[in-house]
PDB file of C-alpha atoms and ligand atoms in Angstrom:
ATOM      1  CA  MET A 122      -6.505  -5.267  -4.186  1.00  0.00           C
ATOM      2  CA  LYS A 123      -8.596  -2.686  -2.459  1.00  0.00           C
ATOM      3  CA  ILE A 124      -9.084  -3.579   1.664  1.00  0.00           C
ATOM      4  CA  GLU A 125     -11.603  -1.473   3.243  1.00  0.00           C
ATOM      5  CA  ALA A 126     -13.018  -2.595   6.892  1.00  0.00           C
ATOM      6  CA  VAL A 127     -15.909  -3.022   8.109  1.00  0.00           C
ATOM      7  CA  ASN A 128     -18.131  -3.004  11.105  1.00  0.00           C
ATOM      8  CA  GLY A 129     -20.569  -5.524  11.124  1.00  0.00           C
ATOM      9  CA  ASP A 130     -22.349  -9.034  10.301  1.00  0.00           C
ATOM     10  CA  ILE A 131     -20.648 -10.798   7.365  1.00  0.00           C
ATOM     11  CA  THR A 132     -22.998 -13.206   6.602  1.00  0.00           C
ATOM     12  CA  GLY A 133     -25.531  -9.622   5.117  1.00  0.00           C
ATOM     13  CA  LEU A 134     -22.717  -8.351   2.633  1.00  0.00           C
ATOM     14  CA  GLN A 135     -23.218  -8.245  -0.718  1.00  0.00           C
ATOM     15  CA  VAL A 136     -19.730 -10.051  -2.163  1.00  0.00           C
ATOM     16  CA  ASP A 137     -18.709 -12.114  -4.354  1.00  0.00           C
ATOM     17  CA  ALA A 138     -17.125 -14.898  -1.365  1.00  0.00           C
ATOM     18  CA  ILE A 139     -16.898 -14.779   2.369  1.00  0.00           C
ATOM     19  CA  VAL A 140     -14.715 -16.896   4.485  1.00  0.00           C
ATOM     20  CA  ASN A 141     -15.884 -18.774   7.127  1.00  0.00           C
ATOM     21  CA  ALA A 142     -14.007 -19.563   9.884  1.00  0.00           C
ATOM     22  CA  ALA A 143     -14.677 -23.374   9.994  1.00  0.00           C
ATOM     23  CA  ASN A 144     -12.647 -26.820  12.256  1.00  0.00           C
ATOM     24  CA  GLN A 145     -10.877 -29.334  10.598  1.00  0.00           C
ATOM     25  CA  ALA A 146     -14.126 -31.570  10.398  1.00  0.00           C
ATOM     26  CA  LEU A 147     -16.106 -28.778   8.557  1.00  0.00           C
ATOM     27  CA  VAL A 148     -19.061 -29.858  10.728  1.00  0.00           C
ATOM     28  CA  GLY A 149     -20.162 -26.154  11.986  1.00  0.00           C
ATOM     29  CA  GLY A 150     -19.681 -24.535  14.811  1.00  0.00           C
ATOM     30  CA  GLY A 151     -20.067 -21.562  16.791  1.00  0.00           C
ATOM     31  CA  GLY A 152     -19.211 -18.050  15.976  1.00  0.00           C
ATOM     32  CA  VAL A 153     -19.110 -17.063  12.778  1.00  0.00           C
ATOM     33  CA  ASP A 154     -19.216 -21.093  11.232  1.00  0.00           C
ATOM     34  CA  GLY A 155     -22.897 -20.836  13.063  1.00  0.00           C
ATOM     35  CA  ALA A 156     -23.822 -18.016  11.280  1.00  0.00           C
ATOM     36  CA  ILE A 157     -22.900 -17.965   8.166  1.00  0.00           C
ATOM     37  CA  HIS A 158     -24.596 -21.776   8.521  1.00  0.00           C
ATOM     38  CA  ARG A 159     -27.595 -20.824   9.837  1.00  0.00           C
ATOM     39  CA  ALA A 160     -28.265 -17.840   7.250  1.00  0.00           C
ATOM     40  CA  ALA A 161     -26.549 -20.038   4.307  1.00  0.00           C
ATOM     41  CA  GLY A 162     -29.206 -23.029   5.037  1.00  0.00           C
ATOM     42  CA  ALA A 163     -27.785 -25.040   7.380  1.00  0.00           C
ATOM     43  CA  ALA A 164     -28.720 -27.693   5.643  1.00  0.00           C
ATOM     44  CA  GLU A 165     -27.229 -27.254   2.861  1.00  0.00           C
ATOM     45  CA  LEU A 166     -24.093 -26.041   3.738  1.00  0.00           C
ATOM     46  CA  HIS A 167     -23.967 -28.627   6.180  1.00  0.00           C
ATOM     47  CA  GLN A 168     -23.316 -31.242   3.051  1.00  0.00           C
ATOM     48  CA  ALA A 169     -21.522 -29.455   1.616  1.00  0.00           C
ATOM     49  CA  CYS A 170     -19.439 -29.373   3.897  1.00  0.00           C
ATOM     50  CA  ALA A 171     -19.577 -33.716   4.595  1.00  0.00           C
ATOM     51  CA  ALA A 172     -18.473 -34.203   1.212  1.00  0.00           C
ATOM     52  CA  ILE A 173     -15.533 -32.022   1.175  1.00  0.00           C
ATOM     53  CA  GLY A 174     -15.262 -33.727   4.400  1.00  0.00           C
ATOM     54  CA  TYR A 175     -11.330 -32.015   6.601  1.00  0.00           C
ATOM     55  CA  CYS A 176      -9.535 -28.488   5.695  1.00  0.00           C
ATOM     56  CA  HIS A 177      -5.771 -28.648   6.846  1.00  0.00           C
ATOM     57  CA  PRO A 178      -5.613 -25.620   9.338  1.00  0.00           C
ATOM     58  CA  GLY A 179      -4.114 -22.583   7.549  1.00  0.00           C
ATOM     59  CA  ASP A 180      -6.384 -24.538   4.214  1.00  0.00           C
ATOM     60  CA  ALA A 181      -9.376 -22.692   2.597  1.00  0.00           C
ATOM     61  CA  VAL A 182     -12.239 -24.969   0.615  1.00  0.00           C
ATOM     62  CA  ALA A 183     -14.615 -23.267  -1.026  1.00  0.00           C
ATOM     63  CA  THR A 184     -18.578 -24.512  -0.859  1.00  0.00           C
ATOM     64  CA  PRO A 185     -21.133 -22.474  -2.501  1.00  0.00           C
ATOM     65  CA  GLY A 186     -23.604 -19.490  -0.904  1.00  0.00           C
ATOM     66  CA  PHE A 187     -27.089 -21.296  -0.921  1.00  0.00           C
ATOM     67  CA  ARG A 188     -29.354 -18.495   0.994  1.00  0.00           C
ATOM     68  CA  LEU A 189     -26.000 -16.216   1.476  1.00  0.00           C
ATOM     69  CA  PRO A 190     -25.991 -13.139  -0.680  1.00  0.00           C
ATOM     70  CA  ALA A 191     -22.768 -14.185  -1.283  1.00  0.00           C
ATOM     71  CA  LYS A 192     -22.122 -16.803  -4.020  1.00  0.00           C
ATOM     72  CA  TRP A 193     -19.222 -18.357  -2.695  1.00  0.00           C
ATOM     73  CA  ILE A 194     -18.167 -19.750   0.918  1.00  0.00           C
ATOM     74  CA  MET A 195     -14.484 -19.705   1.252  1.00  0.00           C
ATOM     75  CA  HIS A 196     -13.836 -22.137   4.310  1.00  0.00           C
ATOM     76  CA  THR A 197     -10.104 -21.611   6.361  1.00  0.00           C
ATOM     77  CA  VAL A 198      -9.260 -23.652   9.459  1.00  0.00           C
ATOM     78  CA  GLY A 199      -7.317 -20.777  12.334  1.00  0.00           C
ATOM     79  CA  PRO A 200      -4.404 -21.896  14.133  1.00  0.00           C
ATOM     80  CA  VAL A 201      -5.608 -21.763  17.587  1.00  0.00           C
ATOM     81  CA  TRP A 202      -3.612 -20.353  20.035  1.00  0.00           C
ATOM     82  CA  ARG A 203      -0.861 -21.626  22.166  1.00  0.00           C
ATOM     83  CA  GLY A 204       0.974 -18.421  22.980  1.00  0.00           C
ATOM     84  CA  GLY A 205       2.254 -17.670  20.238  1.00  0.00           C
ATOM     85  CA  ASP A 206       5.227 -19.961  19.640  1.00  0.00           C
ATOM     86  CA  HIS A 207       3.191 -23.570  17.853  1.00  0.00           C
ATOM     87  CA  ASN A 208       3.292 -21.460  13.892  1.00  0.00           C
ATOM     88  CA  GLU A 209       0.359 -20.013  14.850  1.00  0.00           C
ATOM     89  CA  ALA A 210       0.939 -16.727  12.468  1.00  0.00           C
ATOM     90  CA  ALA A 211       2.519 -18.937   9.508  1.00  0.00           C
ATOM     91  CA  ILE A 212      -0.744 -20.410   9.896  1.00  0.00           C
ATOM     92  CA  LEU A 213      -2.661 -17.664  10.176  1.00  0.00           C
ATOM     93  CA  GLU A 214      -0.738 -15.602   6.985  1.00  0.00           C
ATOM     94  CA  SER A 215      -1.514 -19.144   5.142  1.00  0.00           C
ATOM     95  CA  CYS A 216      -5.654 -19.041   5.234  1.00  0.00           C
ATOM     96  CA  TYR A 217      -5.517 -15.279   4.046  1.00  0.00           C
ATOM     97  CA  ARG A 218      -3.556 -16.718   1.625  1.00  0.00           C
ATOM     98  CA  ARG A 219      -5.289 -20.112   0.768  1.00  0.00           C
ATOM     99  CA  SER A 220      -8.754 -17.775   0.902  1.00  0.00           C
ATOM    100  CA  ILE A 221      -7.846 -15.328  -1.776  1.00  0.00           C
ATOM    101  CA  ALA A 222      -6.025 -18.143  -3.739  1.00  0.00           C
ATOM    102  CA  ALA A 223      -9.574 -19.803  -3.570  1.00  0.00           C
ATOM    103  CA  ALA A 224     -11.276 -16.957  -4.549  1.00  0.00           C
ATOM    104  CA  GLU A 225      -8.984 -16.563  -7.448  1.00  0.00           C
ATOM    105  CA  GLU A 226     -10.041 -20.172  -9.274  1.00  0.00           C
ATOM    106  CA  LEU A 227     -13.240 -19.143  -8.617  1.00  0.00           C
ATOM    107  CA  GLN A 228     -13.206 -15.290 -10.492  1.00  0.00           C
ATOM    108  CA  ALA A 229     -14.419 -14.039  -7.205  1.00  0.00           C
ATOM    109  CA  LYS A 230     -13.599  -9.947  -7.224  1.00  0.00           C
ATOM    110  CA  SER A 231     -14.588  -9.225  -4.009  1.00  0.00           C
ATOM    111  CA  VAL A 232     -14.141 -11.749  -0.702  1.00  0.00           C
ATOM    112  CA  ALA A 233     -15.007 -10.246   2.583  1.00  0.00           C
ATOM    113  CA  PHE A 234     -12.563 -11.787   5.835  1.00  0.00           C
ATOM    114  CA  PRO A 235     -13.951 -12.328   9.256  1.00  0.00           C
ATOM    115  CA  ALA A 236     -11.355 -12.493  12.149  1.00  0.00           C
ATOM    116  CA  ILE A 237     -10.261 -15.562  11.761  1.00  0.00           C
ATOM    117  CA  SER A 238      -9.127 -17.666  14.778  1.00  0.00           C
ATOM    118  CA  THR A 239      -9.334 -14.800  17.330  1.00  0.00           C
ATOM    119  CA  GLY A 240     -13.047 -15.608  18.418  1.00  0.00           C
ATOM    120  CA  VAL A 241     -13.035 -19.339  20.063  1.00  0.00           C
ATOM    121  CA  TYR A 242      -9.690 -20.054  19.342  1.00  0.00           C
ATOM    122  CA  GLY A 243      -7.921 -17.297  20.824  1.00  0.00           C
ATOM    123  CA  TYR A 244      -5.593 -15.692  18.404  1.00  0.00           C
ATOM    124  CA  PRO A 245      -4.625 -12.163  20.566  1.00  0.00           C
ATOM    125  CA  PRO A 246      -7.072  -9.935  17.988  1.00  0.00           C
ATOM    126  CA  ASP A 247      -4.351  -6.587  17.429  1.00  0.00           C
ATOM    127  CA  GLN A 248      -1.597  -9.506  16.169  1.00  0.00           C
ATOM    128  CA  ALA A 249      -4.007 -11.174  13.791  1.00  0.00           C
ATOM    129  CA  ALA A 250      -5.326  -8.620  12.434  1.00  0.00           C
ATOM    130  CA  ARG A 251      -1.573  -7.020  11.142  1.00  0.00           C
ATOM    131  CA  ILE A 252      -0.991 -10.386  10.389  1.00  0.00           C
ATOM    132  CA  ALA A 253      -4.219  -9.975   8.273  1.00  0.00           C
ATOM    133  CA  VAL A 254      -3.942  -6.488   6.322  1.00  0.00           C
ATOM    134  CA  ASP A 255       0.080  -7.809   6.185  1.00  0.00           C
ATOM    135  CA  THR A 256      -0.797 -11.276   4.234  1.00  0.00           C
ATOM    136  CA  LEU A 257      -3.572  -8.905   1.899  1.00  0.00           C
ATOM    137  CA  ARG A 258      -1.337  -6.046   1.509  1.00  0.00           C
ATOM    138  CA  SER A 259       1.201  -8.418  -0.533  1.00  0.00           C
ATOM    139  CA  ILE A 260      -0.612  -9.907  -2.180  1.00  0.00           C
ATOM    140  CA  ASP A 261      -1.207  -8.790  -5.973  1.00  0.00           C
ATOM    141  CA  SER A 262      -4.043 -10.530  -7.406  1.00  0.00           C
ATOM    142  CA  SER A 263      -5.452 -10.111 -10.874  1.00  0.00           C
ATOM    143  CA  VAL A 264      -9.170 -11.313  -9.980  1.00  0.00           C
ATOM    144  CA  VAL A 265     -10.098  -9.806  -6.685  1.00  0.00           C
ATOM    145  CA  GLU A 266     -10.829  -6.277  -6.876  1.00  0.00           C
ATOM    146  CA  ARG A 267     -11.583  -6.263  -3.333  1.00  0.00           C
ATOM    147  CA  CYS A 268     -10.869  -6.907   0.428  1.00  0.00           C
ATOM    148  CA  LEU A 269     -13.388  -6.383   3.510  1.00  0.00           C
ATOM    149  CA  LEU A 270     -11.981  -7.197   7.129  1.00  0.00           C
ATOM    150  CA  VAL A 271     -15.407  -7.510   8.673  1.00  0.00           C
ATOM    151  CA  ALA A 272     -14.893  -6.468  12.263  1.00  0.00           C
ATOM    152  CA  PHE A 273     -17.885  -8.047  14.414  1.00  0.00           C
ATOM    153  CA  ASP A 274     -16.620  -5.832  17.555  1.00  0.00           C
ATOM    154  CA  GLU A 275     -16.030  -2.018  17.923  1.00  0.00           C
ATOM    155  CA  THR A 276     -11.772  -3.171  19.403  1.00  0.00           C
ATOM    156  CA  THR A 277     -11.264  -4.924  16.896  1.00  0.00           C
ATOM    157  CA  PHE A 278     -12.942  -2.267  13.956  1.00  0.00           C
ATOM    158  CA  ARG A 279     -10.800   0.513  15.242  1.00  0.00           C
ATOM    159  CA  ILE A 280      -7.349  -1.635  15.232  1.00  0.00           C
ATOM    160  CA  TYR A 281      -7.827  -1.935  11.656  1.00  0.00           C
ATOM    161  CA  ILE A 282      -8.855   1.441  10.713  1.00  0.00           C
ATOM    162  CA  SER A 283      -6.014   2.300  12.495  1.00  0.00           C
ATOM    163  CA  LEU A 284      -3.551  -0.136  10.371  1.00  0.00           C
ATOM    164  CA  LEU A 285      -5.298   0.292   7.825  1.00  0.00           C
ATOM    165  CA  ASP A 286      -3.793   4.209   8.172  1.00  0.00           C
ATOM    166  CA  LEU A 287      -0.811   3.904   9.228  1.00  0.00           C
ATOM    167  CA  LEU A 288      -0.146   1.867   5.870  1.00  0.00           C
ATOM    168  CA  SER A 289      -2.242   3.486   3.019  1.00  0.00           C
TER     169      SER A 289
HETATM  170  N1  AR6 B 262     -20.087 -11.293  11.300  1.00  0.00           N
HETATM  171  C1  AR6 B 262     -18.266 -11.673  11.453  1.00  0.00           C
HETATM  172  N2  AR6 B 262     -18.043 -11.443  12.318  1.00  0.00           N
HETATM  173  C2  AR6 B 262     -17.688 -13.047  13.304  1.00  0.00           C
HETATM  174  C3  AR6 B 262     -19.854 -12.801  13.225  1.00  0.00           C
HETATM  175  C4  AR6 B 262     -21.109 -12.756  11.930  1.00  0.00           C
HETATM  176  N3  AR6 B 262     -22.127 -12.720  12.122  1.00  0.00           N
HETATM  177  N4  AR6 B 262     -19.867 -13.871  14.744  1.00  0.00           N
HETATM  178  C5  AR6 B 262     -18.844 -13.456  15.331  1.00  0.00           C
HETATM  179  N5  AR6 B 262     -17.814 -12.839  14.429  1.00  0.00           N
HETATM  180  P1  AR6 B 262     -14.745 -17.447  16.504  1.00  0.00           P
HETATM  181  P2  AR6 B 262     -12.335 -18.994  15.454  1.00  0.00           P
HETATM  182  C6  AR6 B 262     -16.912 -12.987  15.250  1.00  0.00           C
HETATM  183  O1  AR6 B 262     -15.141 -17.995  17.584  1.00  0.00           O
HETATM  184  O2  AR6 B 262     -11.725 -18.282  16.607  1.00  0.00           O
HETATM  185  C7  AR6 B 262     -15.829 -22.764  15.622  1.00  0.00           C
HETATM  186  O3  AR6 B 262     -17.572 -23.092  16.584  1.00  0.00           O
HETATM  187  C8  AR6 B 262     -15.752 -12.995  16.232  1.00  0.00           C
HETATM  188  O4  AR6 B 262     -16.681 -11.956  16.904  1.00  0.00           O
HETATM  189  O5  AR6 B 262     -16.057 -17.706  15.193  1.00  0.00           O
HETATM  190  O6  AR6 B 262     -11.978 -18.703  14.660  1.00  0.00           O
HETATM  191  C9  AR6 B 262     -15.449 -23.136  14.628  1.00  0.00           C
HETATM  192  O7  AR6 B 262     -16.511 -24.267  13.807  1.00  0.00           O
HETATM  193  C10 AR6 B 262     -13.920 -13.178  16.271  1.00  0.00           C
HETATM  194  O8  AR6 B 262     -13.620 -11.584  15.772  1.00  0.00           O
HETATM  195  O9  AR6 B 262     -13.695 -17.795  15.211  1.00  0.00           O
HETATM  196  C11 AR6 B 262     -14.257 -23.460  15.246  1.00  0.00           C
HETATM  197  O10 AR6 B 262     -14.487 -24.368  15.733  1.00  0.00           O
HETATM  198  C12 AR6 B 262     -14.525 -13.429  14.925  1.00  0.00           C
HETATM  199  O11 AR6 B 262     -15.601 -13.466  14.148  1.00  0.00           O
HETATM  200  C13 AR6 B 262     -14.052 -22.195  15.558  1.00  0.00           C
HETATM  201  O12 AR6 B 262     -15.181 -20.940  15.708  1.00  0.00           O
HETATM  202  C14 AR6 B 262     -13.557 -15.362  14.796  1.00  0.00           C
HETATM  203  O13 AR6 B 262     -14.653 -15.734  15.780  1.00  0.00           O
HETATM  204  C15 AR6 B 262     -12.698 -21.347  14.606  1.00  0.00           C
HETATM  205  O14 AR6 B 262     -12.839 -20.325  16.072  1.00  0.00           O
END
């Protein structure tokens, strides 16, 4: 898989699937979740999420993208940061793995990820970015060809760029 860093709004990206940083109840919220609901069409997406009902932290579930350019949305639930010794890293790694697995099931070749857990859930951005890059680098997918790490702020973008440069 090719891994790239992008700075901007994930909802406008022309990819097969975008990942949503959702909550366990899949009821929508602020941050990227709110932006995705607005752009996809809140009524349709709420209905699709309600039909699924729940997502365990570290897991991912798929809905259509409705009015998004992306065909699919993978809703994943990141860990709430509680100091780092509550299994946060393993849960965050699982979010990336399970989102790619869901993309593979749907034959999505390109997947865009927000910086899961680094907003409301409080995960330190540098540590989260390292997990994102290391985890995606370790996946050998025969379906997904391209992963975009989408930063919504300049600091996160620079962290992604430096990690990708160091590892490539
Ligand atoms: N495009 C790309 N990234 C974005 C966008 C966007 N349009 N908007 C925000 N971000 P957060 P979390 C970045 O808080 O920490 C919700 O209420 C943002 O700058 O969206 O996993 C859910 O319902 C940050 O870097 O997600 C949950 O309750 C990153 O996305 C809870 O927040 C993640 O920030 C999940 O919290």
